[in-house]
Amino acid sequence: MLSLSPPRLVTFLLSIILIGLAVASLYLKIPTIGPTVVKYRTWFFIAAYAVLALGVVSRSL
């Protein structure tokens, strides 16, 4: 069995930022990195989930 632990605050905040950018790109125009987020929105969602999952599985993240 996997030993699960809560993610560290930095890992959780990084996941929230990635999700926030992806969701914000649906409704707002983000000036600086907007085109990149819109182009790779699905990958931002996947990356946010992967970062959070790695944070739960690994104690060092």
PDB file of N, CA, C and O in Angstrom:
ATOM      1  N   MET A   1       0.833  -1.187   0.000  1.00  0.00           N
ATOM      2  CA  MET A   1       0.000   0.000   0.000  1.00  0.00           C
ATOM      3  C   MET A   1       0.874   1.245   0.000  1.00  0.00           C
ATOM      4  O   MET A   1       1.966   1.251   0.543  1.00  0.00           O
ATOM      5  N   LEU A   2       0.347   2.285  -0.553  1.00  0.00           N
ATOM      6  CA  LEU A   2       1.041   3.565  -0.561  1.00  0.00           C
ATOM      7  C   LEU A   2       0.865   4.260   0.783  1.00  0.00           C
ATOM      8  O   LEU A   2      -0.199   4.210   1.391  1.00  0.00           O
ATOM      9  N   SER A   3       1.898   4.917   1.194  1.00  0.00           N
ATOM     10  CA  SER A   3       1.824   5.722   2.406  1.00  0.00           C
ATOM     11  C   SER A   3       1.485   7.147   1.995  1.00  0.00           C
ATOM     12  O   SER A   3       2.322   7.857   1.434  1.00  0.00           O
ATOM     13  N   LEU A   4       0.267   7.564   2.246  1.00  0.00           N
ATOM     14  CA  LEU A   4      -0.194   8.879   1.829  1.00  0.00           C
ATOM     15  C   LEU A   4       0.007   9.896   2.951  1.00  0.00           C
ATOM     16  O   LEU A   4      -0.141   9.585   4.126  1.00  0.00           O
ATOM     17  N   SER A   5       0.344  11.103   2.556  1.00  0.00           N
ATOM     18  CA  SER A   5       0.502  12.190   3.520  1.00  0.00           C
ATOM     19  C   SER A   5      -0.018  13.467   2.884  1.00  0.00           C
ATOM     20  O   SER A   5      -0.086  13.584   1.664  1.00  0.00           O
ATOM     21  N   PRO A   6      -0.398  14.428   3.689  1.00  0.00           N
ATOM     22  CA  PRO A   6      -0.879  15.684   3.105  1.00  0.00           C
ATOM     23  C   PRO A   6       0.263  16.405   2.389  1.00  0.00           C
ATOM     24  O   PRO A   6       1.416  16.343   2.827  1.00  0.00           O
ATOM     25  N   PRO A   7      -0.033  17.073   1.285  1.00  0.00           N
ATOM     26  CA  PRO A   7       1.028  17.781   0.567  1.00  0.00           C
ATOM     27  C   PRO A   7       1.493  19.005   1.344  1.00  0.00           C
ATOM     28  O   PRO A   7       0.757  19.552   2.164  1.00  0.00           O
ATOM     29  N   ARG A   8       2.732  19.418   1.075  1.00  0.00           N
ATOM     30  CA  ARG A   8       3.237  20.619   1.709  1.00  0.00           C
ATOM     31  C   ARG A   8       2.507  21.829   1.151  1.00  0.00           C
ATOM     32  O   ARG A   8       1.881  21.776   0.099  1.00  0.00           O
ATOM     33  N   LEU A   9       2.583  22.929   1.835  1.00  0.00           N
ATOM     34  CA  LEU A   9       1.870  24.140   1.443  1.00  0.00           C
ATOM     35  C   LEU A   9       2.315  24.631   0.068  1.00  0.00           C
ATOM     36  O   LEU A   9       1.491  25.049  -0.747  1.00  0.00           O
ATOM     37  N   VAL A  10       3.605  24.568  -0.224  1.00  0.00           N
ATOM     38  CA  VAL A  10       4.117  25.036  -1.514  1.00  0.00           C
ATOM     39  C   VAL A  10       3.549  24.194  -2.651  1.00  0.00           C
ATOM     40  O   VAL A  10       3.153  24.730  -3.692  1.00  0.00           O
ATOM     41  N   THR A  11       3.482  22.894  -2.459  1.00  0.00           N
ATOM     42  CA  THR A  11       2.932  21.996  -3.479  1.00  0.00           C
ATOM     43  C   THR A  11       1.456  22.280  -3.699  1.00  0.00           C
ATOM     44  O   THR A  11       0.987  22.349  -4.831  1.00  0.00           O
ATOM     45  N   PHE A  12       0.735  22.469  -2.631  1.00  0.00           N
ATOM     46  CA  PHE A  12      -0.694  22.761  -2.730  1.00  0.00           C
ATOM     47  C   PHE A  12      -0.928  24.096  -3.433  1.00  0.00           C
ATOM     48  O   PHE A  12      -1.791  24.209  -4.307  1.00  0.00           O
ATOM     49  N   LEU A  13      -0.143  25.117  -3.085  1.00  0.00           N
ATOM     50  CA  LEU A  13      -0.307  26.426  -3.704  1.00  0.00           C
ATOM     51  C   LEU A  13       0.052  26.392  -5.194  1.00  0.00           C
ATOM     52  O   LEU A  13      -0.607  27.046  -6.002  1.00  0.00           O
ATOM     53  N   LEU A  14       1.078  25.638  -5.566  1.00  0.00           N
ATOM     54  CA  LEU A  14       1.429  25.501  -6.973  1.00  0.00           C
ATOM     55  C   LEU A  14       0.285  24.856  -7.749  1.00  0.00           C
ATOM     56  O   LEU A  14      -0.061  25.297  -8.856  1.00  0.00           O
ATOM     57  N   SER A  15      -0.333  23.854  -7.172  1.00  0.00           N
ATOM     58  CA  SER A  15      -1.473  23.203  -7.809  1.00  0.00           C
ATOM     59  C   SER A  15      -2.644  24.176  -7.958  1.00  0.00           C
ATOM     60  O   SER A  15      -3.289  24.231  -9.008  1.00  0.00           O
ATOM     61  N   ILE A  16      -2.904  24.960  -6.930  1.00  0.00           N
ATOM     62  CA  ILE A  16      -3.984  25.953  -6.977  1.00  0.00           C
ATOM     63  C   ILE A  16      -3.705  27.013  -8.038  1.00  0.00           C
ATOM     64  O   ILE A  16      -4.615  27.442  -8.761  1.00  0.00           O
ATOM     65  N   ILE A  17      -2.454  27.442  -8.162  1.00  0.00           N
ATOM     66  CA  ILE A  17      -2.101  28.445  -9.164  1.00  0.00           C
ATOM     67  C   ILE A  17      -2.318  27.897 -10.577  1.00  0.00           C
ATOM     68  O   ILE A  17      -2.866  28.594 -11.439  1.00  0.00           O
ATOM     69  N   LEU A  18      -1.907  26.660 -10.810  1.00  0.00           N
ATOM     70  CA  LEU A  18      -2.102  26.059 -12.137  1.00  0.00           C
ATOM     71  C   LEU A  18      -3.580  25.920 -12.478  1.00  0.00           C
ATOM     72  O   LEU A  18      -4.008  26.235 -13.588  1.00  0.00           O
ATOM     73  N   ILE A  19      -4.369  25.462 -11.526  1.00  0.00           N
ATOM     74  CA  ILE A  19      -5.819  25.346 -11.746  1.00  0.00           C
ATOM     75  C   ILE A  19      -6.435  26.730 -11.945  1.00  0.00           C
ATOM     76  O   ILE A  19      -7.292  26.925 -12.811  1.00  0.00           O
ATOM     77  N   GLY A  20      -6.000  27.679 -11.131  1.00  0.00           N
ATOM     78  CA  GLY A  20      -6.530  29.044 -11.241  1.00  0.00           C
ATOM     79  C   GLY A  20      -6.252  29.659 -12.604  1.00  0.00           C
ATOM     80  O   GLY A  20      -7.128  30.311 -13.185  1.00  0.00           O
ATOM     81  N   LEU A  21      -5.054  29.463 -13.126  1.00  0.00           N
ATOM     82  CA  LEU A  21      -4.741  29.974 -14.454  1.00  0.00           C
ATOM     83  C   LEU A  21      -5.602  29.317 -15.528  1.00  0.00           C
ATOM     84  O   LEU A  21      -6.096  29.985 -16.440  1.00  0.00           O
ATOM     85  N   ALA A  22      -5.768  28.017 -15.423  1.00  0.00           N
ATOM     86  CA  ALA A  22      -6.559  27.306 -16.423  1.00  0.00           C
ATOM     87  C   ALA A  22      -8.023  27.743 -16.388  1.00  0.00           C
ATOM     88  O   ALA A  22      -8.629  27.981 -17.438  1.00  0.00           O
ATOM     89  N   VAL A  23      -8.583  27.887 -15.206  1.00  0.00           N
ATOM     90  CA  VAL A  23      -9.983  28.307 -15.096  1.00  0.00           C
ATOM     91  C   VAL A  23     -10.136  29.770 -15.491  1.00  0.00           C
ATOM     92  O   VAL A  23     -11.087  30.141 -16.178  1.00  0.00           O
ATOM     93  N   ALA A  24      -9.199  30.613 -15.071  1.00  0.00           N
ATOM     94  CA  ALA A  24      -9.272  32.033 -15.416  1.00  0.00           C
ATOM     95  C   ALA A  24      -9.180  32.240 -16.923  1.00  0.00           C
ATOM     96  O   ALA A  24      -9.798  33.166 -17.464  1.00  0.00           O
ATOM     97  N   SER A  25      -8.441  31.385 -17.609  1.00  0.00           N
ATOM     98  CA  SER A  25      -8.316  31.541 -19.060  1.00  0.00           C
ATOM     99  C   SER A  25      -9.628  31.238 -19.782  1.00  0.00           C
ATOM    100  O   SER A  25      -9.791  31.613 -20.942  1.00  0.00           O
ATOM    101  N   LEU A  26     -10.540  30.568 -19.115  1.00  0.00           N
ATOM    102  CA  LEU A  26     -11.855  30.328 -19.710  1.00  0.00           C
ATOM    103  C   LEU A  26     -12.701  31.597 -19.741  1.00  0.00           C
ATOM    104  O   LEU A  26     -13.505  31.787 -20.652  1.00  0.00           O
ATOM    105  N   TYR A  27     -12.546  32.462 -18.746  1.00  0.00           N
ATOM    106  CA  TYR A  27     -13.429  33.609 -18.582  1.00  0.00           C
ATOM    107  C   TYR A  27     -12.756  34.960 -18.767  1.00  0.00           C
ATOM    108  O   TYR A  27     -13.432  35.947 -19.023  1.00  0.00           O
ATOM    109  N   LEU A  28     -11.442  35.038 -18.622  1.00  0.00           N
ATOM    110  CA  LEU A  28     -10.728  36.308 -18.670  1.00  0.00           C
ATOM    111  C   LEU A  28      -9.618  36.269 -19.706  1.00  0.00           C
ATOM    112  O   LEU A  28      -9.153  35.199 -20.091  1.00  0.00           O
ATOM    113  N   LYS A  29      -9.177  37.450 -20.110  1.00  0.00           N
ATOM    114  CA  LYS A  29      -7.976  37.544 -20.938  1.00  0.00           C
ATOM    115  C   LYS A  29      -6.816  37.842 -20.004  1.00  0.00           C
ATOM    116  O   LYS A  29      -6.788  38.870 -19.340  1.00  0.00           O
ATOM    117  N   ILE A  30      -5.877  36.929 -19.939  1.00  0.00           N
ATOM    118  CA  ILE A  30      -4.698  37.104 -19.100  1.00  0.00           C
ATOM    119  C   ILE A  30      -3.638  37.771 -19.980  1.00  0.00           C
ATOM    120  O   ILE A  30      -3.228  37.196 -20.988  1.00  0.00           O
ATOM    121  N   PRO A  31      -3.168  38.980 -19.618  1.00  0.00           N
ATOM    122  CA  PRO A  31      -2.345  39.752 -20.543  1.00  0.00           C
ATOM    123  C   PRO A  31      -1.006  39.118 -20.926  1.00  0.00           C
ATOM    124  O   PRO A  31      -0.677  39.014 -22.099  1.00  0.00           O
ATOM    125  N   THR A  32      -0.197  38.690 -20.001  1.00  0.00           N
ATOM    126  CA  THR A  32       1.168  38.288 -20.309  1.00  0.00           C
ATOM    127  C   THR A  32       1.259  36.856 -20.826  1.00  0.00           C
ATOM    128  O   THR A  32       1.841  36.601 -21.876  1.00  0.00           O
ATOM    129  N   ILE A  33       0.704  35.917 -20.096  1.00  0.00           N
ATOM    130  CA  ILE A  33       0.845  34.505 -20.459  1.00  0.00           C
ATOM    131  C   ILE A  33      -0.451  33.899 -20.972  1.00  0.00           C
ATOM    132  O   ILE A  33      -0.559  32.691 -21.119  1.00  0.00           O
ATOM    133  N   GLY A  34      -1.409  34.742 -21.276  1.00  0.00           N
ATOM    134  CA  GLY A  34      -2.726  34.271 -21.693  1.00  0.00           C
ATOM    135  C   GLY A  34      -2.739  33.345 -22.889  1.00  0.00           C
ATOM    136  O   GLY A  34      -3.364  32.282 -22.843  1.00  0.00           O
ATOM    137  N   PRO A  35      -2.070  33.698 -23.993  1.00  0.00           N
ATOM    138  CA  PRO A  35      -2.110  32.800 -25.159  1.00  0.00           C
ATOM    139  C   PRO A  35      -1.527  31.416 -24.882  1.00  0.00           C
ATOM    140  O   PRO A  35      -2.023  30.412 -25.383  1.00  0.00           O
ATOM    141  N   THR A  36      -0.493  31.371 -24.066  1.00  0.00           N
ATOM    142  CA  THR A  36       0.108  30.075 -23.723  1.00  0.00           C
ATOM    143  C   THR A  36      -0.853  29.246 -22.888  1.00  0.00           C
ATOM    144  O   THR A  36      -1.004  28.037 -23.119  1.00  0.00           O
ATOM    145  N   VAL A  37      -1.505  29.873 -21.925  1.00  0.00           N
ATOM    146  CA  VAL A  37      -2.450  29.145 -21.066  1.00  0.00           C
ATOM    147  C   VAL A  37      -3.638  28.652 -21.884  1.00  0.00           C
ATOM    148  O   VAL A  37      -4.077  27.517 -21.717  1.00  0.00           O
ATOM    149  N   VAL A  38      -4.141  29.490 -22.780  1.00  0.00           N
ATOM    150  CA  VAL A  38      -5.282  29.075 -23.602  1.00  0.00           C
ATOM    151  C   VAL A  38      -4.890  27.914 -24.510  1.00  0.00           C
ATOM    152  O   VAL A  38      -5.647  26.968 -24.687  1.00  0.00           O
ATOM    153  N   LYS A  39      -3.687  27.975 -25.071  1.00  0.00           N
ATOM    154  CA  LYS A  39      -3.238  26.932 -25.995  1.00  0.00           C
ATOM    155  C   LYS A  39      -3.039  25.591 -25.295  1.00  0.00           C
ATOM    156  O   LYS A  39      -3.353  24.543 -25.847  1.00  0.00           O
ATOM    157  N   TYR A  40      -2.532  25.630 -24.056  1.00  0.00           N
ATOM    158  CA  TYR A  40      -2.218  24.399 -23.319  1.00  0.00           C
ATOM    159  C   TYR A  40      -3.082  24.243 -22.061  1.00  0.00           C
ATOM    160  O   TYR A  40      -2.640  23.697 -21.066  1.00  0.00           O
ATOM    161  N   ARG A  41      -4.315  24.689 -22.124  1.00  0.00           N
ATOM    162  CA  ARG A  41      -5.197  24.671 -20.951  1.00  0.00           C
ATOM    163  C   ARG A  41      -5.372  23.276 -20.375  1.00  0.00           C
ATOM    164  O   ARG A  41      -5.313  23.078 -19.163  1.00  0.00           O
ATOM    165  N   THR A  42      -5.571  22.292 -21.223  1.00  0.00           N
ATOM    166  CA  THR A  42      -5.754  20.913 -20.754  1.00  0.00           C
ATOM    167  C   THR A  42      -4.520  20.437 -20.005  1.00  0.00           C
ATOM    168  O   THR A  42      -4.635  19.766 -18.976  1.00  0.00           O
ATOM    169  N   TRP A  43      -3.332  20.795 -20.499  1.00  0.00           N
ATOM    170  CA  TRP A  43      -2.101  20.380 -19.834  1.00  0.00           C
ATOM    171  C   TRP A  43      -1.912  21.085 -18.507  1.00  0.00           C
ATOM    172  O   TRP A  43      -1.311  20.526 -17.586  1.00  0.00           O
ATOM    173  N   PHE A  44      -2.438  22.298 -18.371  1.00  0.00           N
ATOM    174  CA  PHE A  44      -2.390  22.969 -17.076  1.00  0.00           C
ATOM    175  C   PHE A  44      -3.237  22.212 -16.057  1.00  0.00           C
ATOM    176  O   PHE A  44      -2.844  22.045 -14.908  1.00  0.00           O
ATOM    177  N   PHE A  45      -4.425  21.759 -16.475  1.00  0.00           N
ATOM    178  CA  PHE A  45      -5.272  20.955 -15.582  1.00  0.00           C
ATOM    179  C   PHE A  45      -4.577  19.649 -15.193  1.00  0.00           C
ATOM    180  O   PHE A  45      -4.569  19.255 -14.029  1.00  0.00           O
ATOM    181  N   ILE A  46      -3.998  18.975 -16.170  1.00  0.00           N
ATOM    182  CA  ILE A  46      -3.314  17.708 -15.900  1.00  0.00           C
ATOM    183  C   ILE A  46      -2.112  17.919 -14.994  1.00  0.00           C
ATOM    184  O   ILE A  46      -1.874  17.146 -14.058  1.00  0.00           O
ATOM    185  N   ALA A  47      -1.349  18.978 -15.255  1.00  0.00           N
ATOM    186  CA  ALA A  47      -0.167  19.267 -14.434  1.00  0.00           C
ATOM    187  C   ALA A  47      -0.561  19.588 -12.992  1.00  0.00           C
ATOM    188  O   ALA A  47       0.107  19.154 -12.046  1.00  0.00           O
ATOM    189  N   ALA A  48      -1.639  20.326 -12.808  1.00  0.00           N
ATOM    190  CA  ALA A  48      -2.088  20.652 -11.447  1.00  0.00           C
ATOM    191  C   ALA A  48      -2.469  19.387 -10.691  1.00  0.00           C
ATOM    192  O   ALA A  48      -2.103  19.219  -9.519  1.00  0.00           O
ATOM    193  N   TYR A  49      -3.177  18.487 -11.352  1.00  0.00           N
ATOM    194  CA  TYR A  49      -3.564  17.235 -10.705  1.00  0.00           C
ATOM    195  C   TYR A  49      -2.333  16.380 -10.405  1.00  0.00           C
ATOM    196  O   TYR A  49      -2.225  15.785  -9.338  1.00  0.00           O
ATOM    197  N   ALA A  50      -1.394  16.325 -11.362  1.00  0.00           N
ATOM    198  CA  ALA A  50      -0.187  15.512 -11.175  1.00  0.00           C
ATOM    199  C   ALA A  50       0.669  16.049 -10.028  1.00  0.00           C
ATOM    200  O   ALA A  50       1.193  15.271  -9.225  1.00  0.00           O
ATOM    201  N   VAL A  51       0.810  17.362  -9.942  1.00  0.00           N
ATOM    202  CA  VAL A  51       1.591  17.959  -8.857  1.00  0.00           C
ATOM    203  C   VAL A  51       0.950  17.636  -7.513  1.00  0.00           C
ATOM    204  O   VAL A  51       1.625  17.254  -6.560  1.00  0.00           O
ATOM    205  N   LEU A  52      -0.358  17.763  -7.435  1.00  0.00           N
ATOM    206  CA  LEU A  52      -1.050  17.464  -6.180  1.00  0.00           C
ATOM    207  C   LEU A  52      -0.964  15.979  -5.840  1.00  0.00           C
ATOM    208  O   LEU A  52      -0.735  15.612  -4.680  1.00  0.00           O
ATOM    209  N   ALA A  53      -1.098  15.117  -6.836  1.00  0.00           N
ATOM    210  CA  ALA A  53      -0.993  13.670  -6.589  1.00  0.00           C
ATOM    211  C   ALA A  53       0.408  13.288  -6.127  1.00  0.00           C
ATOM    212  O   ALA A  53       0.563  12.491  -5.200  1.00  0.00           O
ATOM    213  N   LEU A  54       1.428  13.871  -6.744  1.00  0.00           N
ATOM    214  CA  LEU A  54       2.795  13.602  -6.302  1.00  0.00           C
ATOM    215  C   LEU A  54       3.040  14.133  -4.894  1.00  0.00           C
ATOM    216  O   LEU A  54       3.770  13.525  -4.114  1.00  0.00           O
ATOM    217  N   GLY A  55       2.433  15.243  -4.580  1.00  0.00           N
ATOM    218  CA  GLY A  55       2.564  15.794  -3.232  1.00  0.00           C
ATOM    219  C   GLY A  55       1.926  14.903  -2.170  1.00  0.00           C
ATOM    220  O   GLY A  55       2.393  14.855  -1.037  1.00  0.00           O
ATOM    221  N   VAL A  56       0.871  14.203  -2.533  1.00  0.00           N
ATOM    222  CA  VAL A  56       0.204  13.306  -1.581  1.00  0.00           C
ATOM    223  C   VAL A  56       1.000  12.015  -1.413  1.00  0.00           C
ATOM    224  O   VAL A  56       1.104  11.475  -0.314  1.00  0.00           O
ATOM    225  N   VAL A  57       1.575  11.523  -2.488  1.00  0.00           N
ATOM    226  CA  VAL A  57       2.291  10.255  -2.460  1.00  0.00           C
ATOM    227  C   VAL A  57       3.696  10.414  -1.855  1.00  0.00           C
ATOM    228  O   VAL A  57       4.169   9.546  -1.129  1.00  0.00           O
ATOM    229  N   SER A  58       4.348  11.523  -2.148  1.00  0.00           N
ATOM    230  CA  SER A  58       5.719  11.735  -1.708  1.00  0.00           C
ATOM    231  C   SER A  58       5.748  12.627  -0.463  1.00  0.00           C
ATOM    232  O   SER A  58       5.050  13.620  -0.380  1.00  0.00           O
ATOM    233  N   ARG A  59       6.576  12.281   0.479  1.00  0.00           N
ATOM    234  CA  ARG A  59       6.687  13.094   1.687  1.00  0.00           C
ATOM    235  C   ARG A  59       7.555  14.335   1.471  1.00  0.00           C
ATOM    236  O   ARG A  59       7.445  15.294   2.187  1.00  0.00           O
ATOM    237  N   SER A  60       8.431  14.291   0.463  1.00  0.00           N
ATOM    238  CA  SER A  60       9.369  15.400   0.267  1.00  0.00           C
ATOM    239  C   SER A  60       8.777  16.519  -0.590  1.00  0.00           C
ATOM    240  O   SER A  60       9.374  17.575  -0.697  1.00  0.00           O
ATOM    241  N   LEU A  61       7.634  16.294  -1.239  1.00  0.00           N
ATOM    242  CA  LEU A  61       7.043  17.348  -2.066  1.00  0.00           C
ATOM    243  C   LEU A  61       6.010  18.070  -1.268  1.00  0.00           C
ATOM    244  O   LEU A  61       4.986  18.009  -1.078  1.00  0.00           O
TER     245      LEU A  61
END
